[in-house]
Amino acid sequence: MIELAALVFLIAGALLGFWVSDMRIKGQVDAAKSKAAQHLQKTADETAVKAKQIIADDKEDIMQYQKIADDEIESQKEENITRENRLNQHEKYLEQMKNRLTKYTNDLNERSDEQAKVQDDIDDVMHQAEDIWQQRELTLQSISHIDKNYARHAVLNHTENALRREKDIEVKYNLSESKVAANKIANDLVIEAIQRGPRDEPRSHIERNIALPSSDIKSKLIGKDEQHVRLLQTLTGTDLIFDEDYPLLLHIVTHDPIRREIARTTIESLIISRHFTNSNIEYLVNTTTQKVNAALRETGETVVHSLHVGRVHPDLMKILGKLKFRTSYGQNVLYHSIETAQLTGALAAELGLNTQLAKRAGLFHDIGKAIDHEVGGTHVELGVKLTEAFGENEVVVNSIASHHGDVEPTDPIAILVATADAISGARPGARSESIEEYVSRLRNLENIANQHKGVRDSYAIQAGREIRIIVNPEMLNDDNSKLLTKHVKDQIQDELTYPGKIKVTTIRELKAVQYVGKNKKRNHNTVKEA
């Protein structure tokens, strides 16, 4: 019995322990479920808050895009209305023109009939006059007993001899007068051309910097990890550098003025739109590039039409438009070309030459400067190649080649282009380079040449584009002269900063002179250098 009771108590204790353990496990499970439910509720709340924030941000972006789209649609509607009005006006104008042309046609037909009647009357009178003239000739021949052909030759020979004598006298007189008054006439022509030339345009400043409105705009322009500014630099091919002293001043650094203009216009558009995203930056760069390229051709077309120089190839007009963003010694090259064209045309008009061809040659004389930063060579060489490629007149090509004295001019217009170029560049205020800098550049070229042994004199000419060296022929032979030329060229290239190309010319001349006379002391050989 005792054993049975112990067994019963043991089983009861085991069951009680199992029940207690089961209740404790259920309590733990219920607690875990409660914590999980709380955690799920907290996560759901946080997720809802974040979803609301994302939805709000997206809604704001959508509202901005919607506003931009609405503005564009409204602008397109207004533009369509304007175009429709223009079309209606154009149709009315065409209808009026049609009525006028019909009326003019009827008037012309009536006048044509009247003219035909008048012409018939004139023909009858002419026939009568011809008959009278023939009768008169026959009467004169019978009275004078002289043949008509013989009389004609006698009168013509007498008139020709008299005119020849008068012509020789007049030519001799005019030649003498021209020699005496040549300088005065030339000065009067230049003064008259300047007075009839262009008005003084305000100098156009090419912007290389952008002043940002605020630090917030600057940070958005830079972007996270500078991704926006680096994308701008990559797409435009420029370097964007912020000024150390003025943090809101952005410098656009590049040798290509077209890229600088694209970068400047793109950044200004970004500041206005305040939509700093990679996709918007790419869109604005592409749009601005198209607008700038179109503006180049429009600028060239405007200049060509305003000067009335005739038909010009569209690609050449686009290259001409690039000169708007090119300067030379602070002078805008496009305005300088327009001024040179107008001055050349005025000089040609005074001399009775082809005014249109003269203006065309003056307009294109510096066309090579539009691409001299892209292709190697001087602007003269590039200008000659460009105009030859586009089939320009030989006078235009020679004017470009000779306006700095590189080749001889073959036409008076080429001389006028060089004159007008000098007038435009030398007028007060045309170029920002000071006289001190100009003289210093020429003096540096001459000093480099004079340092070498055997150099007697050196002259910097063509505004520093050429240095001519005169050597002592007794100290240097031809081979040494060639070696001296190379040394001077290398020294200029290493020590000086210069635009384009500089021509180095060495001159060595030996003259042998002998005197023959009664005085034997003078009978000797003399060597003279030049």
Coordinates of C-alpha atoms in Angstrom, one line a residue:
M1 CA 0.0 0.0 0.0
I2 CA 2.8 2.3 0.9
E3 CA 4.4 1.7 -2.4
L4 CA 1.2 2.3 -4.2
A5 CA 0.6 5.5 -2.4
A6 CA 4.2 6.6 -3.1
L7 CA 3.6 5.8 -6.8
V8 CA 0.4 7.8 -6.8
F9 CA 2.0 10.7 -5.2
L10 CA 4.9 10.5 -7.6
I11 CA 2.6 10.5 -10.6
A12 CA 0.5 13.3 -9.1
G13 CA 3.7 15.3 -8.5
A14 CA 4.9 14.7 -12.0
L15 CA 1.6 15.8 -13.5
L16 CA 1.5 18.9 -11.2
G17 CA 5.1 19.8 -12.3
F18 CA 4.2 19.3 -16.0
W19 CA 1.1 21.5 -15.6
V20 CA 3.1 24.2 -13.8
S21 CA 5.8 24.0 -16.5
D22 CA 3.2 24.2 -19.2
M23 CA 1.6 27.2 -17.6
R24 CA 5.0 29.0 -17.3
I25 CA 5.8 28.2 -21.0
K26 CA 2.3 29.5 -22.1
G27 CA 2.9 32.7 -20.1
Q28 CA 6.3 33.2 -21.8
V29 CA 4.7 32.6 -25.2
D30 CA 1.9 35.0 -24.4
A31 CA 4.4 37.6 -23.3
A32 CA 6.5 37.1 -26.5
K33 CA 3.4 37.4 -28.6
S34 CA 2.5 40.6 -26.8
K35 CA 6.0 42.0 -27.4
A36 CA 5.8 41.0 -31.0
A37 CA 2.4 42.6 -31.5
Q38 CA 3.8 45.8 -29.9
H39 CA 6.9 45.7 -32.1
L40 CA 4.7 45.1 -35.2
Q41 CA 2.4 48.0 -34.2
K42 CA 5.4 50.3 -33.7
T43 CA 7.0 49.2 -37.0
A44 CA 3.6 49.8 -38.7
D45 CA 3.3 53.3 -37.2
E46 CA 6.9 54.2 -38.2
T47 CA 6.3 52.8 -41.7
A48 CA 3.1 54.8 -42.0
V49 CA 4.9 58.0 -41.0
K50 CA 7.7 57.4 -43.4
A51 CA 5.2 56.5 -46.2
K52 CA 3.3 59.7 -45.5
Q53 CA 6.6 61.7 -45.6
I54 CA 7.6 60.0 -48.9
I55 CA 4.1 60.6 -50.4
A56 CA 4.3 64.3 -49.3
D57 CA 7.8 64.7 -50.9
D58 CA 6.6 63.0 -54.1
K59 CA 3.5 65.1 -54.1
E60 CA 5.6 68.2 -53.8
D61 CA 7.8 67.1 -56.7
I62 CA 4.7 66.2 -58.7
M63 CA 3.2 69.6 -58.0
Q64 CA 6.4 71.3 -59.2
Y65 CA 6.4 69.1 -62.4
Q66 CA 2.7 69.8 -62.8
K67 CA 3.3 73.6 -62.4
I68 CA 6.2 73.5 -65.0
A69 CA 4.0 71.5 -67.4
D70 CA 1.0 73.8 -66.9
D71 CA 3.3 76.8 -67.6
E72 CA 4.6 75.2 -70.7
I73 CA 1.1 74.3 -71.9
E74 CA -0.1 77.9 -71.2
S75 CA 2.9 79.3 -73.0
Q76 CA 2.3 77.0 -76.0
K77 CA -1.4 78.0 -76.1
E78 CA -0.4 81.7 -76.1
E79 CA 2.1 81.0 -78.8
N80 CA -0.4 79.1 -80.9
I81 CA -2.9 82.0 -80.6
T82 CA -0.2 84.4 -81.7
R83 CA 0.7 82.2 -84.6
E84 CA -2.9 81.9 -85.6
N85 CA -3.3 85.7 -85.5
R86 CA -0.3 86.1 -87.6
L87 CA -1.5 83.6 -90.2
N88 CA -4.9 85.4 -90.4
Q89 CA -3.1 88.7 -90.9
H90 CA -0.9 87.1 -93.5
E91 CA -3.9 85.7 -95.4
K92 CA -5.5 89.1 -95.4
Y93 CA -2.3 90.7 -96.6
L94 CA -2.1 88.1 -99.4
E95 CA -5.7 88.7 -100.4
Q96 CA -5.0 92.5 -100.6
M97 CA -1.8 91.8 -102.6
K98 CA -3.8 89.6 -105.0
N99 CA -6.3 92.3 -105.6
R100 CA -3.6 94.9 -106.2
L101 CA -1.7 92.6 -108.6
T102 CA -4.9 92.0 -110.5
K103 CA -5.5 95.7 -110.8
Y104 CA -1.9 96.3 -111.8
T105 CA -2.1 93.5 -114.4
N106 CA -5.2 95.1 -116.0
D107 CA -3.5 98.6 -116.0
L108 CA -0.4 97.1 -117.6
N109 CA -2.4 95.4 -120.3
E110 CA -4.1 98.7 -121.1
R111 CA -0.8 100.5 -121.2
S112 CA 0.7 97.8 -123.3
D113 CA -2.0 98.3 -125.9
E114 CA -1.4 102.0 -125.9
Q115 CA 2.3 101.5 -126.1
A116 CA 1.9 99.3 -129.1
K117 CA -0.1 102.0 -130.9
V118 CA 2.6 104.6 -130.0
Q119 CA 5.3 102.3 -131.2
D120 CA 3.6 101.8 -134.6
D121 CA 3.5 105.6 -135.0
I122 CA 7.1 105.9 -134.0
D123 CA 8.1 103.2 -136.5
D124 CA 6.3 105.1 -139.3
V125 CA 8.1 108.4 -138.4
M126 CA 11.4 106.5 -138.3
H127 CA 10.9 105.1 -141.8
Q128 CA 10.1 108.6 -143.1
A129 CA 13.1 110.0 -141.3
E130 CA 15.3 107.3 -142.8
D131 CA 14.1 108.1 -146.3
I132 CA 14.8 111.8 -145.8
W133 CA 18.3 111.0 -144.4
Q134 CA 19.1 108.9 -147.5
Q135 CA 17.9 111.6 -149.8
R136 CA 20.0 114.2 -147.8
E137 CA 23.2 112.1 -148.2
L138 CA 22.7 111.6 -151.9
T139 CA 22.1 115.4 -152.3
L140 CA 25.3 116.2 -150.2
Q141 CA 27.4 113.7 -152.2
S142 CA 26.2 115.2 -155.5
I143 CA 27.0 118.8 -154.4
S144 CA 30.4 118.1 -152.7
H145 CA 31.6 115.4 -155.1
I146 CA 33.1 113.5 -152.1
D147 CA 32.3 109.8 -151.2
K148 CA 30.6 109.3 -147.9
N149 CA 33.1 106.7 -146.5
Y150 CA 36.0 109.0 -147.4
A151 CA 34.3 111.9 -145.5
R152 CA 33.6 109.7 -142.5
H153 CA 37.2 108.6 -142.3
A154 CA 38.6 112.1 -142.6
V155 CA 36.3 113.4 -139.8
L156 CA 37.1 110.5 -137.5
N157 CA 40.9 110.8 -138.0
H158 CA 40.8 114.5 -137.3
T159 CA 38.7 114.0 -134.2
E160 CA 40.8 111.1 -133.0
N161 CA 44.1 113.1 -133.3
A162 CA 42.5 116.1 -131.5
L163 CA 41.2 113.9 -128.6
R164 CA 44.6 112.1 -128.3
R165 CA 46.4 115.4 -127.9
E166 CA 43.9 116.6 -125.3
K167 CA 44.1 113.3 -123.5
D168 CA 47.9 113.4 -123.3
I169 CA 47.8 116.9 -122.0
E170 CA 45.1 116.1 -119.4
V171 CA 46.9 112.9 -118.3
K172 CA 50.2 114.7 -117.9
Y173 CA 48.5 117.5 -115.9
N174 CA 46.6 115.1 -113.6
L175 CA 49.7 113.0 -113.0
S176 CA 51.6 116.0 -112.0
E177 CA 48.8 117.1 -109.7
S178 CA 48.4 113.7 -108.2
K179 CA 52.1 113.5 -107.4
V180 CA 52.0 116.8 -105.7
A181 CA 48.8 116.2 -103.7
A182 CA 49.1 112.4 -103.2
N183 CA 49.6 112.5 -99.5
K184 CA 46.8 115.1 -99.0
I185 CA 44.4 113.1 -101.1
A186 CA 45.2 109.9 -99.2
N187 CA 44.7 111.7 -95.9
D188 CA 41.4 113.2 -97.1
L189 CA 40.2 109.7 -98.2
V190 CA 41.0 108.1 -94.9
I191 CA 39.3 111.0 -92.9
E192 CA 36.3 110.8 -95.2
A193 CA 36.1 107.0 -94.7
I194 CA 36.4 107.3 -90.9
Q195 CA 33.6 110.0 -90.9
R196 CA 31.4 107.8 -93.0
G197 CA 32.3 104.7 -91.1
P198 CA 30.6 103.0 -88.2
R199 CA 29.3 104.6 -85.1
D200 CA 31.3 103.8 -81.9
E201 CA 29.6 100.7 -80.4
P202 CA 29.8 100.1 -76.6
R203 CA 32.3 97.4 -75.9
S204 CA 30.8 94.0 -75.3
H205 CA 32.1 92.2 -72.2
I206 CA 32.3 88.5 -72.4
E207 CA 31.3 87.1 -69.0
R208 CA 33.7 84.6 -67.5
N209 CA 32.2 84.6 -63.9
I210 CA 28.8 84.0 -62.3
A211 CA 27.7 85.6 -59.0
L212 CA 25.5 83.1 -57.1
P213 CA 22.6 84.6 -55.2
S214 CA 23.0 82.6 -52.0
S215 CA 24.9 79.9 -50.2
D216 CA 21.9 77.6 -50.5
I217 CA 22.0 77.8 -54.3
K218 CA 25.8 77.2 -54.2
S219 CA 25.3 74.0 -52.1
K220 CA 22.6 72.8 -54.5
L221 CA 24.7 73.6 -57.5
I222 CA 27.6 71.6 -56.0
G223 CA 25.4 68.7 -55.0
K224 CA 26.1 65.7 -52.9
D225 CA 29.7 64.7 -53.1
E226 CA 30.1 67.4 -55.8
Q227 CA 28.2 65.3 -58.3
H228 CA 26.3 68.2 -59.9
V229 CA 29.3 70.4 -60.5
R230 CA 31.4 67.5 -61.8
L231 CA 28.6 66.6 -64.2
L232 CA 28.4 70.2 -65.4
Q233 CA 32.2 70.2 -65.9
T234 CA 32.0 66.9 -67.9
L235 CA 29.1 67.9 -70.1
T236 CA 30.4 71.4 -70.9
G237 CA 34.1 70.7 -71.1
T238 CA 35.0 73.5 -68.6
D239 CA 36.5 73.9 -65.2
L240 CA 34.2 75.5 -62.5
I241 CA 36.2 77.1 -59.7
F242 CA 34.9 79.1 -56.8
D243 CA 36.8 82.2 -55.8
E244 CA 38.7 82.0 -52.6
D245 CA 38.0 85.6 -51.5
Y246 CA 34.4 85.7 -52.7
P247 CA 32.8 82.3 -52.0
L248 CA 29.7 83.0 -54.1
L249 CA 31.7 84.0 -57.2
L250 CA 32.1 81.1 -59.7
H251 CA 34.8 81.2 -62.4
I252 CA 34.3 79.4 -65.7
V253 CA 37.8 78.4 -66.9
T254 CA 38.3 77.2 -70.5
H255 CA 40.1 78.2 -73.7
D256 CA 36.9 77.6 -75.8
P257 CA 34.6 80.7 -75.7
I258 CA 31.6 78.7 -77.0
R259 CA 31.9 76.1 -74.2
R260 CA 32.2 79.0 -71.7
E261 CA 28.9 80.5 -73.0
I262 CA 27.2 77.1 -72.9
A263 CA 28.3 76.6 -69.3
R264 CA 27.3 80.2 -68.2
T265 CA 23.9 80.0 -69.8
T266 CA 23.2 76.5 -68.3
I267 CA 24.1 77.6 -64.8
E268 CA 22.0 80.7 -65.1
S269 CA 19.0 78.5 -66.2
L270 CA 19.6 76.2 -63.3
I271 CA 19.6 79.1 -60.8
I272 CA 16.3 80.3 -62.3
S273 CA 14.6 76.9 -62.4
R274 CA 16.0 75.9 -59.0
H275 CA 15.6 72.3 -60.1
F276 CA 19.1 70.8 -59.4
T277 CA 18.9 67.2 -60.6
N278 CA 21.2 65.2 -62.9
S279 CA 18.5 64.7 -65.5
N280 CA 17.6 68.4 -65.5
I281 CA 21.3 69.4 -65.8
E282 CA 21.7 67.1 -68.9
Y283 CA 18.5 68.5 -70.4
L284 CA 19.6 72.1 -69.9
V285 CA 23.1 71.5 -71.3
N286 CA 21.7 69.9 -74.5
T287 CA 19.1 72.6 -74.9
T288 CA 21.6 75.4 -74.3
T289 CA 24.1 73.8 -76.8
Q290 CA 21.4 73.8 -79.5
K291 CA 20.4 77.4 -78.7
V292 CA 24.0 78.7 -78.7
N293 CA 24.8 76.9 -82.0
A294 CA 21.6 78.4 -83.5
A295 CA 22.5 81.8 -82.2
L296 CA 25.9 81.6 -83.9
R297 CA 24.3 81.2 -87.3
E298 CA 21.7 83.9 -86.5
T299 CA 24.4 86.3 -85.5
G300 CA 26.3 85.6 -88.8
E301 CA 23.2 86.0 -90.8
T302 CA 22.4 89.3 -89.2
V303 CA 25.8 90.7 -89.8
V304 CA 25.9 89.5 -93.5
H305 CA 22.4 91.0 -94.2
S306 CA 23.2 94.3 -92.4
L307 CA 26.4 94.8 -94.5
H308 CA 24.8 93.7 -97.8
V309 CA 27.8 91.6 -98.8
G310 CA 25.9 89.1 -100.9
R311 CA 25.3 85.4 -100.5
V312 CA 27.5 83.6 -97.9
H313 CA 27.6 79.9 -97.2
P314 CA 25.6 79.0 -94.1
D315 CA 28.5 77.2 -92.4
L316 CA 30.7 80.2 -93.0
M317 CA 28.1 82.4 -91.4
K318 CA 28.1 80.1 -88.4
I319 CA 31.9 80.4 -88.1
L320 CA 31.5 84.2 -88.5
G321 CA 29.1 84.2 -85.5
K322 CA 31.8 82.6 -83.3
L323 CA 33.8 85.8 -83.5
K324 CA 31.2 87.3 -81.2
F325 CA 32.8 85.4 -78.3
R326 CA 36.5 86.1 -79.4
T327 CA 38.5 89.1 -78.3
S328 CA 41.9 90.4 -79.5
Y329 CA 43.7 92.8 -77.1
G330 CA 40.4 93.4 -75.4
Q331 CA 38.6 94.3 -78.7
N332 CA 35.6 92.2 -79.8
V333 CA 36.7 90.5 -83.0
L334 CA 33.2 90.5 -84.5
Y335 CA 32.7 94.2 -84.0
H336 CA 36.2 94.8 -85.3
S337 CA 35.4 92.8 -88.4
I338 CA 32.2 94.8 -89.0
E339 CA 34.0 98.1 -88.5
T340 CA 36.8 97.0 -90.9
A341 CA 34.1 96.0 -93.5
Q342 CA 32.4 99.4 -93.2
L343 CA 35.6 101.3 -93.4
T344 CA 36.8 99.3 -96.4
G345 CA 33.5 99.9 -98.1
A346 CA 33.7 103.6 -97.5
L347 CA 37.3 103.8 -98.9
A348 CA 36.3 101.7 -101.9
A349 CA 33.3 104.0 -102.6
E350 CA 35.6 107.0 -102.5
L351 CA 38.0 105.3 -105.1
G352 CA 35.2 104.0 -107.3
L353 CA 35.9 100.3 -106.5
N354 CA 33.6 97.4 -106.0
T355 CA 32.0 98.3 -102.6
Q356 CA 30.3 95.0 -102.0
L357 CA 33.5 93.0 -102.6
A358 CA 35.5 95.4 -100.5
K359 CA 33.1 95.0 -97.5
R360 CA 33.1 91.2 -98.0
A361 CA 36.9 91.2 -97.8
G362 CA 37.0 93.4 -94.8
L363 CA 34.4 91.3 -93.0
F364 CA 36.3 88.0 -93.5
H365 CA 39.8 89.4 -92.9
D366 CA 40.0 87.9 -89.4
I367 CA 37.7 84.9 -89.9
G368 CA 40.6 82.6 -88.9
K369 CA 40.4 83.8 -85.3
A370 CA 37.1 81.9 -84.9
I371 CA 39.0 78.5 -85.0
D372 CA 42.6 79.3 -84.1
H373 CA 42.0 77.9 -80.6
E374 CA 40.8 74.6 -82.2
V375 CA 43.3 74.2 -85.1
G376 CA 47.0 74.9 -85.3
G377 CA 48.2 77.8 -87.4
T378 CA 48.0 81.5 -87.5
H379 CA 44.6 83.2 -88.0
V380 CA 45.9 84.4 -91.5
E381 CA 46.7 80.8 -92.6
L382 CA 43.4 79.5 -91.2
G383 CA 41.4 82.3 -92.8
V384 CA 42.9 81.6 -96.2
K385 CA 42.1 77.9 -96.0
L386 CA 38.6 78.6 -94.8
T387 CA 37.7 81.0 -97.6
E388 CA 39.3 78.9 -100.2
A389 CA 37.3 75.9 -99.0
F390 CA 34.1 77.8 -99.3
G391 CA 34.9 79.2 -102.7
E392 CA 35.4 82.9 -101.9
N393 CA 36.6 85.4 -104.4
E394 CA 40.4 85.5 -105.0
V395 CA 40.4 89.2 -103.9
V396 CA 38.9 88.2 -100.5
V397 CA 41.5 85.4 -100.1
N398 CA 44.4 87.7 -101.0
S399 CA 43.1 90.4 -98.6
I400 CA 43.2 87.9 -95.8
A401 CA 46.6 86.7 -96.7
S402 CA 48.1 90.1 -97.1
H403 CA 46.5 92.2 -94.4
H404 CA 49.5 91.6 -92.1
G405 CA 52.1 91.8 -94.8
D406 CA 52.7 88.1 -95.1
V407 CA 52.2 88.2 -98.9
E408 CA 52.0 91.0 -101.4
P409 CA 48.5 92.4 -102.2
T410 CA 47.3 91.7 -105.7
D411 CA 44.3 94.1 -105.8
P412 CA 43.7 97.6 -104.4
I413 CA 40.9 96.2 -102.2
A414 CA 43.5 94.1 -100.3
I415 CA 45.4 97.4 -99.5
L416 CA 42.2 99.0 -98.4
V417 CA 41.5 96.1 -96.0
A418 CA 44.9 96.4 -94.4
T419 CA 44.3 100.2 -94.0
A420 CA 40.9 99.7 -92.5
D421 CA 42.2 97.0 -90.2
A422 CA 44.9 99.4 -88.9
I423 CA 42.3 102.2 -88.5
S424 CA 39.9 100.0 -86.5
G425 CA 42.6 98.6 -84.2
A426 CA 44.4 102.0 -83.7
R427 CA 41.4 104.2 -82.9
P428 CA 41.2 105.4 -79.3
G429 CA 39.5 103.0 -76.9
A430 CA 39.4 100.1 -79.4
R431 CA 41.9 97.9 -77.6
S432 CA 42.6 97.6 -73.9
E433 CA 46.3 96.9 -74.2
S434 CA 48.4 99.9 -73.0
I435 CA 51.1 101.5 -75.0
E436 CA 53.6 100.4 -72.3
E437 CA 52.8 96.7 -72.8
Y438 CA 53.0 97.1 -76.5
V439 CA 56.4 98.8 -76.4
S440 CA 57.6 96.3 -73.9
R441 CA 56.7 93.4 -76.1
L442 CA 58.5 94.9 -79.0
R443 CA 61.6 95.8 -76.9
N444 CA 61.8 92.2 -75.5
L445 CA 61.9 90.8 -79.0
E446 CA 64.7 93.2 -80.0
N447 CA 66.7 92.6 -76.8
I448 CA 66.7 88.8 -77.4
A449 CA 68.1 89.3 -80.9
N450 CA 70.7 91.9 -79.9
Q451 CA 72.1 89.6 -77.2
H452 CA 73.7 87.3 -79.9
K453 CA 77.2 88.0 -81.3
G454 CA 77.4 89.3 -84.8
V455 CA 74.0 91.1 -84.7
R456 CA 74.2 94.7 -85.8
D457 CA 70.6 95.7 -85.6
S458 CA 67.1 94.2 -85.0
Y459 CA 63.6 95.5 -85.7
A460 CA 60.3 94.2 -84.3
I461 CA 57.6 94.9 -86.9
Q462 CA 54.0 94.0 -87.7
A463 CA 52.9 94.6 -84.1
G464 CA 55.4 92.1 -82.8
R465 CA 54.5 89.4 -85.3
E466 CA 57.9 89.5 -87.0
I467 CA 61.5 90.3 -85.9
R468 CA 64.1 91.2 -88.6
I469 CA 67.7 90.8 -87.7
I470 CA 70.5 92.5 -89.6
V471 CA 73.9 90.8 -89.0
N472 CA 77.5 91.8 -89.7
P473 CA 78.5 89.8 -92.8
E474 CA 82.2 89.8 -91.8
M475 CA 81.4 88.1 -88.5
L476 CA 78.8 85.6 -89.6
N477 CA 78.5 83.6 -92.8
D478 CA 75.3 82.1 -94.3
D479 CA 75.4 79.0 -92.1
N480 CA 76.0 80.9 -89.0
S481 CA 73.1 83.2 -89.9
K482 CA 70.8 80.2 -90.2
L483 CA 72.0 79.0 -86.8
L484 CA 71.5 82.4 -85.3
T485 CA 67.9 82.5 -86.6
K486 CA 67.2 79.1 -85.0
H487 CA 68.7 80.2 -81.6
V488 CA 66.6 83.4 -81.6
K489 CA 63.5 81.4 -82.4
D490 CA 64.1 78.9 -79.6
Q491 CA 64.9 81.7 -77.1
I492 CA 61.6 83.6 -78.0
Q493 CA 59.7 80.4 -77.6
D494 CA 61.2 79.7 -74.2
E495 CA 61.2 83.1 -72.6
L496 CA 58.2 85.1 -74.0
T497 CA 54.4 84.7 -74.1
Y498 CA 53.1 85.6 -77.5
P499 CA 49.8 85.2 -79.6
G500 CA 49.8 83.2 -82.8
K501 CA 53.2 83.0 -84.6
I502 CA 56.3 85.2 -84.7
K503 CA 58.4 85.2 -87.9
V504 CA 62.1 85.5 -87.4
T505 CA 64.0 86.8 -90.4
T506 CA 67.8 87.2 -90.6
I507 CA 69.3 89.5 -93.3
R508 CA 72.9 89.3 -94.4
E509 CA 74.2 91.3 -97.3
L510 CA 77.7 92.0 -98.5
K511 CA 78.4 94.8 -101.0
A512 CA 81.8 95.2 -102.7
V513 CA 82.5 98.8 -104.0
Q514 CA 85.5 100.0 -106.0
Y515 CA 86.4 103.6 -106.9
V516 CA 88.3 104.5 -110.2
G517 CA 89.9 108.0 -110.6
K518 CA 93.0 110.1 -111.0
N519 CA 93.7 110.0 -107.3
K520 CA 95.4 106.7 -106.7
K521 CA 94.7 106.9 -103.0
R522 CA 91.0 106.3 -103.8
N523 CA 91.8 103.3 -106.0
H524 CA 91.1 100.6 -103.3
N525 CA 88.5 98.0 -102.5
T526 CA 85.9 98.8 -99.8
V527 CA 83.6 96.3 -98.1
K528 CA 80.3 97.7 -97.0
E529 CA 77.8 95.7 -94.9
A530 CA 74.0 96.1 -94.8

